[in-house]
mmCIF file of C-alpha atoms in Angstrom:
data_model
loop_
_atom_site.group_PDB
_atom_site.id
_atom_site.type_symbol
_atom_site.label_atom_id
_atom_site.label_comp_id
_atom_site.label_asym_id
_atom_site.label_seq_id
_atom_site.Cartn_x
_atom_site.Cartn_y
_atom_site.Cartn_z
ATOM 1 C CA UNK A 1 -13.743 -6.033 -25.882
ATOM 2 C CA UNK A 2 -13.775 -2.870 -23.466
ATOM 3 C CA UNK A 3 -14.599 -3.713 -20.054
ATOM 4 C CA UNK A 4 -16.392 -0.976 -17.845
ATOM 5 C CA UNK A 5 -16.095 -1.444 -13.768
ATOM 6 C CA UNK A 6 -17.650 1.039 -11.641
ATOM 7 C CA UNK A 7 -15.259 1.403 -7.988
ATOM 8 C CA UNK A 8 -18.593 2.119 -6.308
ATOM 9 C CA UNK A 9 -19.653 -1.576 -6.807
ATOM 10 C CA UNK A 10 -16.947 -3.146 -5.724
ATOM 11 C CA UNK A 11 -16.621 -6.479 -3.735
ATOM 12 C CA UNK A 12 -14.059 -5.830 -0.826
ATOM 13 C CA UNK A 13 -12.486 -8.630 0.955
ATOM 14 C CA UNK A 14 -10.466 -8.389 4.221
ATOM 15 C CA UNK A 15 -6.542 -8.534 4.114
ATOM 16 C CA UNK A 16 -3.780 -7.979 6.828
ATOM 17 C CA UNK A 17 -3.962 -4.048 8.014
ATOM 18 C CA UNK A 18 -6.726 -3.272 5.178
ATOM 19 C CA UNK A 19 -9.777 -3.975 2.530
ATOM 20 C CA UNK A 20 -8.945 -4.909 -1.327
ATOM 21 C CA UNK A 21 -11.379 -5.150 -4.310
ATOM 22 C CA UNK A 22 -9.842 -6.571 -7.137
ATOM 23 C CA UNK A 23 -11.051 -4.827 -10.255
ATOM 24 C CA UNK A 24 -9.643 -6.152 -12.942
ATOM 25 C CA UNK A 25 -7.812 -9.638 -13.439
ATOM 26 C CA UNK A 26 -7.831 -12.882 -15.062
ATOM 27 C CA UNK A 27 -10.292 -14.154 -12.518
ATOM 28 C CA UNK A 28 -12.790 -10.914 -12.500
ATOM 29 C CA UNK A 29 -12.523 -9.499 -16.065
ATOM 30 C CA UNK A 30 -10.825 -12.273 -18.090
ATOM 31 C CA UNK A 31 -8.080 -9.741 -18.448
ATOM 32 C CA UNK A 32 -4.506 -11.244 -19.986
ATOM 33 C CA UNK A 33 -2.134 -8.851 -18.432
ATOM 34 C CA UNK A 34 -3.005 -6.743 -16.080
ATOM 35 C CA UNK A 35 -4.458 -6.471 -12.230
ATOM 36 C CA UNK A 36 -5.564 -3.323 -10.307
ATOM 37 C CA UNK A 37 -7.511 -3.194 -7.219
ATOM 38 C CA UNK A 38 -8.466 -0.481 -5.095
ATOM 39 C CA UNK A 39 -7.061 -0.905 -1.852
ATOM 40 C CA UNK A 40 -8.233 1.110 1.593
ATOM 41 C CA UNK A 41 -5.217 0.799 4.348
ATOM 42 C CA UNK A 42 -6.538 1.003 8.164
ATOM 43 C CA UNK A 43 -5.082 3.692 10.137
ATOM 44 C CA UNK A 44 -2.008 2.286 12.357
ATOM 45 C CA UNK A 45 -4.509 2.549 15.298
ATOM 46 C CA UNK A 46 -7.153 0.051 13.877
ATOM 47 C CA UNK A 47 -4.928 -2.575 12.744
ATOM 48 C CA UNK A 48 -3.349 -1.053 9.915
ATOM 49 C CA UNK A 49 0.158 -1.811 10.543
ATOM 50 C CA UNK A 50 1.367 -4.895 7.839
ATOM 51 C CA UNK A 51 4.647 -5.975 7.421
ATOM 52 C CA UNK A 52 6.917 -5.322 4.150
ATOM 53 C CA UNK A 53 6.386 -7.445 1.180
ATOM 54 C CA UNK A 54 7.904 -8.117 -2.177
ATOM 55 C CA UNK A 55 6.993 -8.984 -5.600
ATOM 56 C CA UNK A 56 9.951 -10.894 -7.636
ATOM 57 C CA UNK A 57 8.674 -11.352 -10.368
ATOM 58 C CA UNK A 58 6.625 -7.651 -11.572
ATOM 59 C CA UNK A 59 6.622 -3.584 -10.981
ATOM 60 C CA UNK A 60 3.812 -2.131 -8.727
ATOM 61 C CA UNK A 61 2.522 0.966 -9.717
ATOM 62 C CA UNK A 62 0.271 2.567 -6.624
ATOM 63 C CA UNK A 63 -1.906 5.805 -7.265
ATOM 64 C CA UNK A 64 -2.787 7.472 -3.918
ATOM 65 C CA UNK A 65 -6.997 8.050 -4.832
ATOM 66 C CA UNK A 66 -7.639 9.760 -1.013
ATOM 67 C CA UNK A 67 -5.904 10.730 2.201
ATOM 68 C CA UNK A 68 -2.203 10.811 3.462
ATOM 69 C CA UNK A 69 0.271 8.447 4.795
ATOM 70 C CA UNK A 70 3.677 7.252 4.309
ATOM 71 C CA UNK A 71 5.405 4.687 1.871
ATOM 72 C CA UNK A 72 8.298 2.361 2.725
ATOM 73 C CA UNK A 73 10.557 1.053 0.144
ATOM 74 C CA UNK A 74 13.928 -0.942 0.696
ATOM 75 C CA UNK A 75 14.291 1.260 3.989
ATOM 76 C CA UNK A 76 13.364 4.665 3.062
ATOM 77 C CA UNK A 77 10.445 6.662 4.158
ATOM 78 C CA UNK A 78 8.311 9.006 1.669
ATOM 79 C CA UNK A 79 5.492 10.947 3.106
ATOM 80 C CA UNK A 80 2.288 10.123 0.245
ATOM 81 C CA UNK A 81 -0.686 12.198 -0.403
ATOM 82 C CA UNK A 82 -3.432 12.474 -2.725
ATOM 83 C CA UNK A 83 -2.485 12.582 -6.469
ATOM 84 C CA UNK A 84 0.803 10.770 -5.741
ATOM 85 C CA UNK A 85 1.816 8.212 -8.149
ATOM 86 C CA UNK A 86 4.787 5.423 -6.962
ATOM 87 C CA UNK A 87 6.245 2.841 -8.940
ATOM 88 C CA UNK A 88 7.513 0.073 -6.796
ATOM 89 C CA UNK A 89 10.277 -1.610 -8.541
ATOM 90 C CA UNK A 90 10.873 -4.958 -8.631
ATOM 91 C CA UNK A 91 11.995 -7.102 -5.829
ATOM 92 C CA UNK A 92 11.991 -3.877 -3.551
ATOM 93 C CA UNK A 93 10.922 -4.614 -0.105
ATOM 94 C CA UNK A 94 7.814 -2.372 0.653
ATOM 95 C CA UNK A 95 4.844 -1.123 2.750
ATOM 96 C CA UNK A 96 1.839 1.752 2.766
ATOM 97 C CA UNK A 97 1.536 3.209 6.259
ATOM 98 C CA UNK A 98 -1.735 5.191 7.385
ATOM 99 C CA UNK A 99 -0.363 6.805 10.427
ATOM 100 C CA UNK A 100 -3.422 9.245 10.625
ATOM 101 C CA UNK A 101 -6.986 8.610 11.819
ATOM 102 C CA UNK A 102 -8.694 8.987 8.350
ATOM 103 C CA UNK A 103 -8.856 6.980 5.179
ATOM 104 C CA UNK A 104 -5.990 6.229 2.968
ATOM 105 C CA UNK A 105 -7.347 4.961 -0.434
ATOM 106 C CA UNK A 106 -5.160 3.521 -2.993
ATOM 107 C CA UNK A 107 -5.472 2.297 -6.610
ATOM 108 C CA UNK A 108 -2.811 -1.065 -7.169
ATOM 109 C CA UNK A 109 -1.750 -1.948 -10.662
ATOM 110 C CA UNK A 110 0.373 -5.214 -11.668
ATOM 111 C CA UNK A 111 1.488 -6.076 -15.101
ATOM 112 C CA UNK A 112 0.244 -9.772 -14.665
ATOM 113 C CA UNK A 113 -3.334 -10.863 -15.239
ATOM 114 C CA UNK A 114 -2.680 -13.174 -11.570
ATOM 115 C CA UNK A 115 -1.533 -11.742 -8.531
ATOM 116 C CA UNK A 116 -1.713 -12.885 -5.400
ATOM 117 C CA UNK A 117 -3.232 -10.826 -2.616
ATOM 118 C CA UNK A 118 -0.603 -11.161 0.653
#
């Protein structure tokens, strides 16, 4: 069955340095395999800052949707902008920076229908 979401009615929640709405996923959509969220990341100066994480187990692709910033992956620095399009690999330690004083917006997909926001 096709599934329809709207990103203007989505349901953010708070997370460490930013907002997430979780689009589609087993728990919002029923979906079997897949997870995307659209993610807004604070500037630096309002909290932004989060550690690295890692995913063992799955890929992230990350669309950049609005605004500028920087990504960190397994040490290296690459300087993001709108219309970017990363794919994290797996196990690779990594972060979104928003140095600026503007929005950074982000679209997150998984290939899991679970995934747990950190």
């Amino acid at each position: 069955m096709l599934t329809k979401i709207n990103t203007k009615e989505a349901v953010f929640q708070q997370a460490t340095g930013r907002r997430v709405a979780e689009l589609v996923s087993a728990r919002t959509t029923g979906a079997a395999g897949v997870t995307c969220r659209l993610v807004e990341i604070f500037p630096e100066t309002r909290g932004g800052a989060r550690p690295p994480h890692v995913h063992d187990d799955l890929e992230e692709v990350i669309f950049v949707l609005q605004g500028q910033g920087k990504a960190w992956v397994d040490g290296e620095e690459i300087a993001i902008m709108e219309g970017d399009l990363l794919v994290i690999p797996m196990k690779s330690s990594h972060r979104i920076i928003n140095p600026g004083t503007s929005g950074l917006c982000l679209l997150c997909f998984f290939p899991a229908a679970t995934v747990r926001i950190p």
